[in-house]
Coordinates of C-alpha atoms and ligand atoms in Angstrom, one line a residue:
X10 CA 18.7 5.6 -16.2
X11 CA 17.9 2.0 -15.2
X12 CA 19.8 1.1 -12.1
X13 CA 20.4 3.9 -9.7
X14 CA 20.8 2.2 -6.4
X15 CA 24.1 4.0 -5.8
X16 CA 22.2 7.3 -5.6
X17 CA 20.2 8.7 -2.8
X18 CA 16.4 8.2 -2.4
X19 CA 15.3 11.5 -3.8
X20 CA 17.7 11.3 -6.7
X21 CA 16.3 7.9 -7.6
X22 CA 12.8 9.3 -7.4
X23 CA 13.7 11.9 -10.0
X24 CA 15.8 9.9 -12.4
X25 CA 15.1 6.1 -12.1
X26 CA 13.2 4.8 -15.1
X27 CA 13.5 8.1 -17.0
X28 CA 16.0 9.7 -19.4
X29 CA 16.5 10.9 -22.9
X30 CA 14.1 9.6 -25.6
X31 CA 16.5 8.3 -28.3
X32 CA 13.9 8.8 -31.1
X33 CA 13.3 12.5 -30.5
X34 CA 15.9 13.7 -28.1
X35 CA 13.2 14.7 -25.6
X36 CA 14.7 14.7 -22.2
X37 CA 11.8 12.7 -20.7
X38 CA 10.4 9.5 -22.0
X39 CA 7.1 10.1 -23.8
X40 CA 3.8 8.4 -23.3
X41 CA 3.5 5.6 -25.8
X42 CA -0.2 4.9 -26.2
X43 CA 0.2 2.4 -29.1
X44 CA -0.9 -1.0 -28.0
X45 CA 1.3 -2.9 -30.5
X46 CA 5.0 -2.8 -31.5
X47 CA 6.5 -3.8 -34.8
X48 CA 7.3 -7.5 -35.1
X49 CA 10.8 -8.8 -35.9
X50 CA 11.7 -10.0 -39.5
X51 CA 10.6 -13.6 -38.5
X52 CA 7.5 -12.9 -36.5
X53 CA 6.9 -16.6 -36.0
X54 CA 10.2 -17.0 -34.1
X55 CA 9.1 -14.5 -31.4
X56 CA 7.3 -15.6 -28.3
X57 CA 4.2 -13.4 -28.5
X58 CA 3.6 -13.8 -24.8
X59 CA 7.1 -12.7 -23.7
X60 CA 6.6 -9.9 -21.3
X61 CA 10.2 -8.7 -21.7
X62 CA 10.0 -7.7 -25.4
X63 CA 7.8 -5.0 -26.8
X64 CA 5.1 -6.7 -28.8
X65 CA 1.7 -5.9 -27.3
X66 CA 1.0 -3.6 -24.4
X67 CA -0.8 -6.2 -22.3
X68 CA 2.5 -8.1 -22.2
X69 CA 4.2 -4.9 -21.1
X70 CA 4.5 -1.4 -22.5
X71 CA 7.3 1.1 -22.3
X72 CA 5.7 3.3 -19.8
X73 CA 4.9 0.4 -17.5
X74 CA 8.6 -0.7 -17.8
X75 CA 9.9 2.7 -16.9
X76 CA 7.7 2.8 -13.8
X77 CA 8.8 -0.7 -12.8
X78 CA 12.4 0.5 -13.0
X79 CA 11.6 3.5 -10.7
X80 CA 9.6 1.5 -8.1
X81 CA 12.2 -1.3 -8.0
X82 CA 14.9 1.3 -7.2
X83 CA 12.8 3.0 -4.6
X84 CA 12.0 -0.4 -2.8
X85 CA 15.6 -1.6 -3.1
X86 CA 14.2 -4.7 -4.8
X87 CA 15.5 -7.0 -7.5
X88 CA 12.5 -6.7 -9.8
X89 CA 9.0 -5.1 -10.1
X90 CA 5.8 -5.8 -11.9
X91 CA 3.3 -2.9 -12.2
X92 CA -0.4 -3.6 -12.7
X93 CA -3.6 -1.7 -13.0
X94 CA -4.4 -1.2 -9.3
X95 CA -3.2 -2.2 -5.9
X96 CA -5.8 -4.9 -5.8
X97 CA -4.6 -6.2 -9.2
X98 CA -1.2 -6.5 -7.7
X99 CA -2.4 -8.3 -4.6
X100 CA -4.6 -10.7 -6.5
X101 CA -2.0 -11.2 -9.2
X102 CA 0.6 -12.1 -6.6
X103 CA -1.7 -14.6 -4.8
X104 CA -3.0 -16.1 -8.1
X105 CA 0.5 -16.8 -9.3
X106 CA 2.1 -18.0 -6.1
X107 CA -0.7 -20.2 -4.7
X108 CA -2.4 -23.4 -5.7
X109 CA -5.1 -25.7 -4.3
X110 CA -4.0 -27.4 -1.1
X111 CA -1.6 -24.5 -0.1
X112 CA -2.2 -22.8 3.2
X113 CA -2.1 -19.0 3.8
X114 CA -1.8 -17.1 7.1
X115 CA -3.1 -13.6 6.6
X116 CA -3.3 -10.7 9.0
X117 CA -6.6 -9.9 10.8
X118 CA -5.9 -6.3 9.8
X119 CA -5.6 -6.0 6.0
X120 CA -7.1 -4.2 3.1
X121 CA -10.8 -5.3 2.6
X122 CA -10.1 -7.0 -0.8
X123 CA -7.4 -9.2 0.8
X124 CA -9.9 -10.2 3.5
X125 CA -12.4 -11.2 0.8
X126 CA -9.9 -12.9 -1.4
X127 CA -8.7 -15.1 1.4
X128 CA -11.9 -15.4 3.5
X129 CA -14.3 -15.9 0.7
X130 CA -12.8 -16.5 -2.8
X131 CA -9.4 -18.4 -2.8
X132 CA -10.6 -20.8 -0.1
X133 CA -14.1 -21.5 -1.6
X134 CA -13.2 -21.4 -5.3
X135 CA -9.7 -22.8 -5.4
X136 CA -9.3 -24.9 -2.2
X137 CA -6.6 -22.7 -0.7
X138 CA -6.7 -23.1 3.1
X139 CA -6.6 -19.7 4.9
X140 CA -6.2 -18.7 8.5
X141 CA -6.8 -15.2 9.9
X142 CA -4.2 -14.4 12.6
X143 CA -3.3 -11.4 14.7
X144 CA 0.2 -11.1 13.2
X145 CA 1.4 -8.7 15.9
X146 CA 1.3 -11.9 18.1
X147 CA 4.3 -13.9 16.9
X148 CA 3.3 -17.0 19.0
X149 CA -0.1 -17.0 17.3
X150 CA 1.6 -16.9 13.9
X151 CA 3.9 -19.8 14.9
X152 CA 0.9 -21.8 16.2
X153 CA -0.9 -21.3 12.9
X154 CA 1.8 -22.7 10.7
X155 CA 0.9 -26.0 8.9
X156 CA 3.1 -28.3 6.8
X157 CA 1.5 -26.8 3.7
X158 CA 1.8 -23.1 4.7
X159 CA 3.1 -21.3 1.6
X160 CA 2.5 -17.7 2.4
X161 CA 2.2 -15.2 5.3
X162 CA 0.6 -12.0 4.2
X163 CA 0.6 -8.9 6.3
X164 CA 0.2 -5.1 6.2
X165 CA 2.1 -2.7 8.4
X166 CA 0.7 -0.2 9.4
X167 CA -2.5 -2.2 8.8
X168 CA -5.6 -0.6 7.3
X169 CA -7.6 0.8 9.1
X170 CA -6.4 0.2 12.7
X171 CA -2.8 1.2 12.2
X172 CA -1.6 -2.1 13.7
X173 CA 2.1 -2.6 13.4
X174 CA 3.8 -6.0 13.0
X175 CA 7.4 -7.0 13.0
X176 CA 8.5 -7.7 9.4
X177 CA 11.9 -9.2 10.3
X178 CA 10.5 -11.6 12.9
X179 CA 7.7 -12.6 10.5
X180 CA 10.1 -13.2 7.6
X181 CA 12.2 -15.4 9.9
X182 CA 9.1 -17.5 10.9
X183 CA 8.1 -17.8 7.2
X184 CA 11.5 -18.8 6.1
X185 CA 12.1 -21.3 8.9
X186 CA 8.9 -23.0 7.6
X187 CA 9.6 -22.9 3.9
X188 CA 7.0 -20.1 3.3
X189 CA 7.1 -16.7 1.7
X190 CA 6.3 -13.4 3.5
X191 CA 4.4 -10.7 1.5
X192 CA 4.0 -7.2 3.0
X193 CA 1.5 -4.7 1.8
X194 CA 3.5 -1.5 2.3
X195 CA 1.0 1.0 1.0
X196 CA 0.5 2.9 4.3
X197 CA 4.3 3.3 5.0
X198 CA 5.4 3.7 1.4
X199 CA 9.1 2.9 0.5
X200 CA 10.2 6.3 1.8
X201 CA 9.3 5.1 5.3
X202 CA 9.8 1.3 5.1
X203 CA 11.4 -0.9 2.6
X204 CA 10.2 -4.4 3.6
X205 CA 12.8 -6.2 1.3
X206 CA 15.5 -4.9 3.7
X207 CA 13.8 -6.7 6.6
X208 CA 13.6 -10.0 4.7
X209 CA 10.1 -9.8 3.0
X210 CA 10.0 -11.9 -0.2
X211 CA 7.2 -9.8 -1.8
X212 CA 6.2 -6.2 -1.3
X213 CA 2.9 -4.8 -2.6
X214 CA 2.2 -1.1 -3.1
X215 CA -1.0 0.6 -4.1
X216 CA 0.6 3.2 -6.4
X217 CA -2.8 4.9 -6.3
X218 CA -1.9 6.3 -2.9
X219 CA 1.4 8.0 -1.9
X220 CA 3.6 7.3 -4.9
X221 CA 1.2 8.8 -7.4
X222 CA 0.2 11.2 -4.6
X223 CA -2.3 13.4 -6.4
X224 CA -5.5 11.3 -6.3
X225 CA -5.8 11.2 -10.1
X226 CA -4.6 7.7 -11.1
X227 CA -4.5 4.0 -10.2
X228 CA -1.8 1.4 -10.2
X229 CA -0.2 -1.3 -8.1
X230 CA 3.2 -2.8 -7.8
X231 CA 4.7 -6.1 -6.7
X232 CA 8.4 -6.1 -5.8
X233 CA 10.4 -9.3 -5.4
X234 CA 12.8 -11.7 -7.1
X235 CA 12.8 -12.0 -10.9
X236 CA 12.4 -15.7 -10.6
X237 CA 8.9 -15.3 -9.1
X238 CA 8.0 -12.0 -10.8
X239 CA 8.4 -13.7 -14.1
X240 CA 5.7 -16.2 -13.0
X241 CA 3.5 -13.2 -12.0
X242 CA 4.0 -11.6 -15.4
X243 CA 3.2 -14.7 -17.3
X244 CA 0.2 -15.8 -15.2
X245 CA -1.3 -12.6 -13.9
X246 CA -0.3 -9.9 -16.3
X247 CA -0.3 -11.6 -19.7
X248 CA -3.1 -14.2 -19.0
X249 CA -5.3 -12.5 -16.5
X250 CA -4.7 -9.1 -18.2
X251 CA -4.8 -6.6 -15.4
X252 CA -2.4 -4.4 -17.2
X253 CA -1.8 -0.7 -16.4
X254 CA -2.8 1.9 -18.9
X255 CA 0.3 3.8 -20.3
X256 CA -1.2 7.1 -19.4
X257 CA -1.7 6.0 -15.8
X258 CA 1.8 4.6 -15.6
X259 CA 3.1 8.0 -16.9
X260 CA 1.1 10.0 -14.3
X261 CA 2.4 7.8 -11.5
X262 CA 5.9 8.2 -12.9
X263 CA 5.4 12.0 -12.7
X264 CA 3.9 11.9 -9.3
X265 CA 6.7 9.8 -8.0
X266 CA 9.3 12.5 -8.7
X267 CA 8.1 14.5 -5.7
X268 CA 7.0 11.5 -3.6
X269 CA 9.9 11.6 -1.0
X270 CA 9.3 15.4 -0.3
X271 CA 5.6 14.9 -0.1
X272 CA 5.9 11.9 2.1
X273 CA 8.0 13.8 4.6
X274 CA 5.3 16.4 4.8
X275 CA 2.6 13.7 5.2
X276 CA 4.5 12.2 8.1
X277 CA 5.1 15.5 9.8
X278 CA 1.6 16.7 9.4
X279 CA 0.1 13.4 10.6
X280 CA 2.3 13.6 13.7
X281 CA 1.1 17.1 14.4
X282 CA -2.6 16.1 13.9
X283 CA -2.2 13.1 16.1
X284 CA -0.6 15.2 18.9
X285 CA -3.5 17.7 18.6
X286 CA -6.1 14.9 18.8
X287 CA -4.5 13.6 22.0
X288 CA -5.3 16.9 23.7
X289 CA -9.0 16.7 23.0
X290 CA -10.9 15.1 26.0
X291 CA -13.8 13.9 23.8
X292 CA -11.5 12.0 21.4
X293 CA -11.8 8.5 22.7
X294 CA -8.6 7.1 21.1
X295 CA -5.9 8.0 18.5
X296 CA -4.3 5.2 16.6
X297 CA -1.0 6.4 15.1
X298 CA 2.3 4.4 15.2
X299 CA 4.3 7.6 15.9
X300 CA 2.6 8.1 19.3
X301 CA 4.5 6.7 22.3
X302 CA 1.4 4.9 23.6
X303 CA 0.9 2.9 20.3
X304 CA 1.0 -0.7 21.3
X305 CA 3.9 -1.4 19.0
X306 CA 5.6 2.0 18.9
X307 CA 9.0 0.3 19.5
X308 CA 8.7 -1.9 16.4
X309 CA 7.5 1.1 14.4
X310 CA 10.6 3.1 15.5
X311 CA 12.8 0.1 14.4
X312 CA 11.3 -0.4 10.9
X313 CA 10.1 3.1 9.9
X314 CA 12.3 6.1 9.1
X315 CA 11.6 9.8 8.6
X316 CA 8.3 9.4 10.4
X317 CA 5.3 7.1 10.7
X318 CA 3.2 7.6 7.6
X319 CA 0.3 10.0 6.9
X320 CA -2.7 7.9 8.0
X321 CA -4.3 7.8 11.4
X322 CA -7.5 6.6 12.9
X323 CA -9.4 8.1 15.9
X324 CA -12.7 7.8 17.7
X325 CA -15.0 10.3 19.4
X326 CA -17.0 9.9 22.6
X327 CA -20.1 10.6 20.6
X328 CA -22.9 8.8 18.8
X329 CA -23.2 7.8 15.1
X330 CA -25.0 11.0 14.0
X331 CA -22.5 13.2 15.7
X332 CA -19.7 11.6 13.7
X333 CA -21.6 12.5 10.5
X334 CA -22.4 16.0 11.6
X335 CA -18.7 16.7 12.5
X336 CA -17.8 15.7 9.0
X337 CA -20.5 18.0 7.5
X338 CA -18.9 21.0 9.2
X339 CA -15.4 20.4 7.7
X340 CA -14.4 23.1 5.2
X341 CA -10.9 22.0 4.1
X342 CA -10.9 18.3 4.8
X343 CA -12.8 16.2 2.3
X344 CA -15.0 13.3 3.2
X345 CA -13.7 10.6 0.8
X346 CA -12.1 7.1 0.7
X347 CA -8.6 6.5 -0.5
X348 CA -5.5 8.0 1.0
X349 CA -2.2 9.6 0.1
X350 CA -3.7 12.5 -1.8
X351 CA -2.3 16.0 -1.6
X352 CA -5.4 17.1 0.2
X353 CA -6.6 15.7 3.6
X354 CA -9.3 13.1 3.5
X355 CA -11.5 11.7 6.2
X356 CA -13.9 8.7 6.2
X357 CA -16.3 7.7 8.9
X358 CA -16.2 3.9 9.3
X359 CA -19.4 2.9 11.1
X360 CA -20.2 0.3 13.7
X361 CA -21.4 -2.2 11.0
X362 CA -18.1 -2.6 9.1
X363 CA -17.9 -6.2 8.1
X364 CA -14.5 -6.7 9.8
X365 CA -15.4 -5.0 13.0
X366 CA -15.1 -8.3 14.9
X367 CA -11.4 -8.3 14.0
X368 CA -10.7 -4.8 15.3
X369 CA -9.6 -3.9 18.9
X370 CA -12.4 -2.9 21.3
X371 CA -12.0 0.8 20.9
X372 CA -12.9 0.7 17.2
X373 CA -16.3 -1.0 17.8
X374 CA -18.4 2.1 18.2
X375 CA -17.3 3.6 14.9
X376 CA -14.2 5.7 14.1
X377 CA -12.6 8.0 11.5
X378 CA -9.8 7.1 9.2
X379 CA -7.9 10.2 8.2
X380 CA -5.3 10.6 5.4
X381 CA -3.4 13.7 6.5
X382 CA -2.5 15.8 3.4
X383 CA 0.3 18.2 2.6
X384 CA -1.5 21.4 3.4
X385 CA -0.3 23.6 6.3
X386 CA -0.7 21.5 9.4
X387 CA -2.2 24.5 11.3
X388 CA -5.0 24.8 8.7
X389 CA -5.8 21.1 9.0
X390 CA -5.9 21.3 12.8
X391 CA -8.0 24.5 12.7
X392 CA -10.5 22.8 10.4
X393 CA -10.9 20.0 12.8
X394 CA -11.2 22.4 15.7
X395 CA -14.0 24.4 14.2
X396 CA -15.9 21.2 13.3
X397 CA -15.4 19.8 16.8
X398 CA -16.6 23.1 18.4
X399 CA -19.7 23.1 16.3
X400 CA -20.7 19.8 17.9
X401 CA -19.5 20.5 21.4
X402 CA -16.5 18.1 21.1
X403 CA -14.2 20.9 21.9
Ligands
LIG20 C1 -5.9 1.2 -1.3 C2 -5.2 0.1 -0.8 C3 -5.1 -1.1 -1.5 C4 -5.8 -1.2 -2.9 O1 -5.2 -0.4 -3.8 P1 -6.1 0.1 -5.1 O2 -5.0 0.8 -5.9 O3 -7.2 0.9 -4.6 O4 -6.5 -1.2 -5.8 C5 -4.4 -2.1 -1.0 N1 -3.8 -2.1 0.2 C6 -3.9 -1.0 1.0 C7 -3.2 -1.0 2.3 C8 -4.6 0.1 0.5 O5 -4.7 1.2 1.3

């Protein structure tokens, strides 16, 4: 099944991009590990770099294409390119869409690689002008626009402070000024927010996170119009080469089948954990867009459905060592980076994080980022409780 937009979200998660394998009759598409496909009768007439025909897996393999069809349907987008990781998708998008002399406005709260790409690499190596802006402040975004502004890039919720920005308002500002809006939707996932529906030109997902969902694979997707995605295929996939492995594409395809059900559980559990943390006196702050006291809770309610994602950040009224000791007492929750795994993960982000200066005041003394898993919420909360008790936090 290739185009399933008339079906509901969970049905698309099951069926889009999959179906009967015509060669064997198997009712699921197989993993095709071959890196080459047979050439036509007149091989010299074929465009060997055409990403739309099966010739060579770097130009696009069958498992990659299946996954693209699924993600495109889940995001309600026109087209999708899947690459080897979320960062390959981000850098592939920027590489294809930007040239020297263009100007980019990017959110002060973004994934670390985006910060480095725009604050260090694209500006210094390629002469792309870049400005860091608090994109939750629309006047600040308008003020930063230049005649050569080509792209506004944001993340909502932003990693790691859970900042929320208004996708529709930012898309309007971008379009009034002849620029594109790209949204990194990894924290929300398409079950919670589909930025295309709010006017975003490009959406990026780290498939490594919720869509694969089991912490055992990496991939990234760019969703947008075919007109532009063809440029990304040609420039960033075929010629930069950050192609996804067929096995990884198949694993993500498999994980994506249960993604809506898992995501609902992530959202519900994160809300329960956030509410629990709010009751603990020695928790200095809880950043979660589902909480009524989140600065942009109203925008979150408008552009997120089913819940508010599975990631939250929180601080303790405690010193650096206490943060580490609390983690050492955890029995169920694992200390690890990444997010969107089945199991709950926590990471202590210390006072010396290189982007600390861009975070709100309450984040400056260190904080935890927590990816709430799909276990029983009570067990996650009890694990936190016993670790807090061991350190006199509770
Ligand atoms: C993890 C993450 C990425 C990068 O994805 P990889 O698959 O690790 O390359 C990009 N953006 C956000 C918001 C992320 O959380």
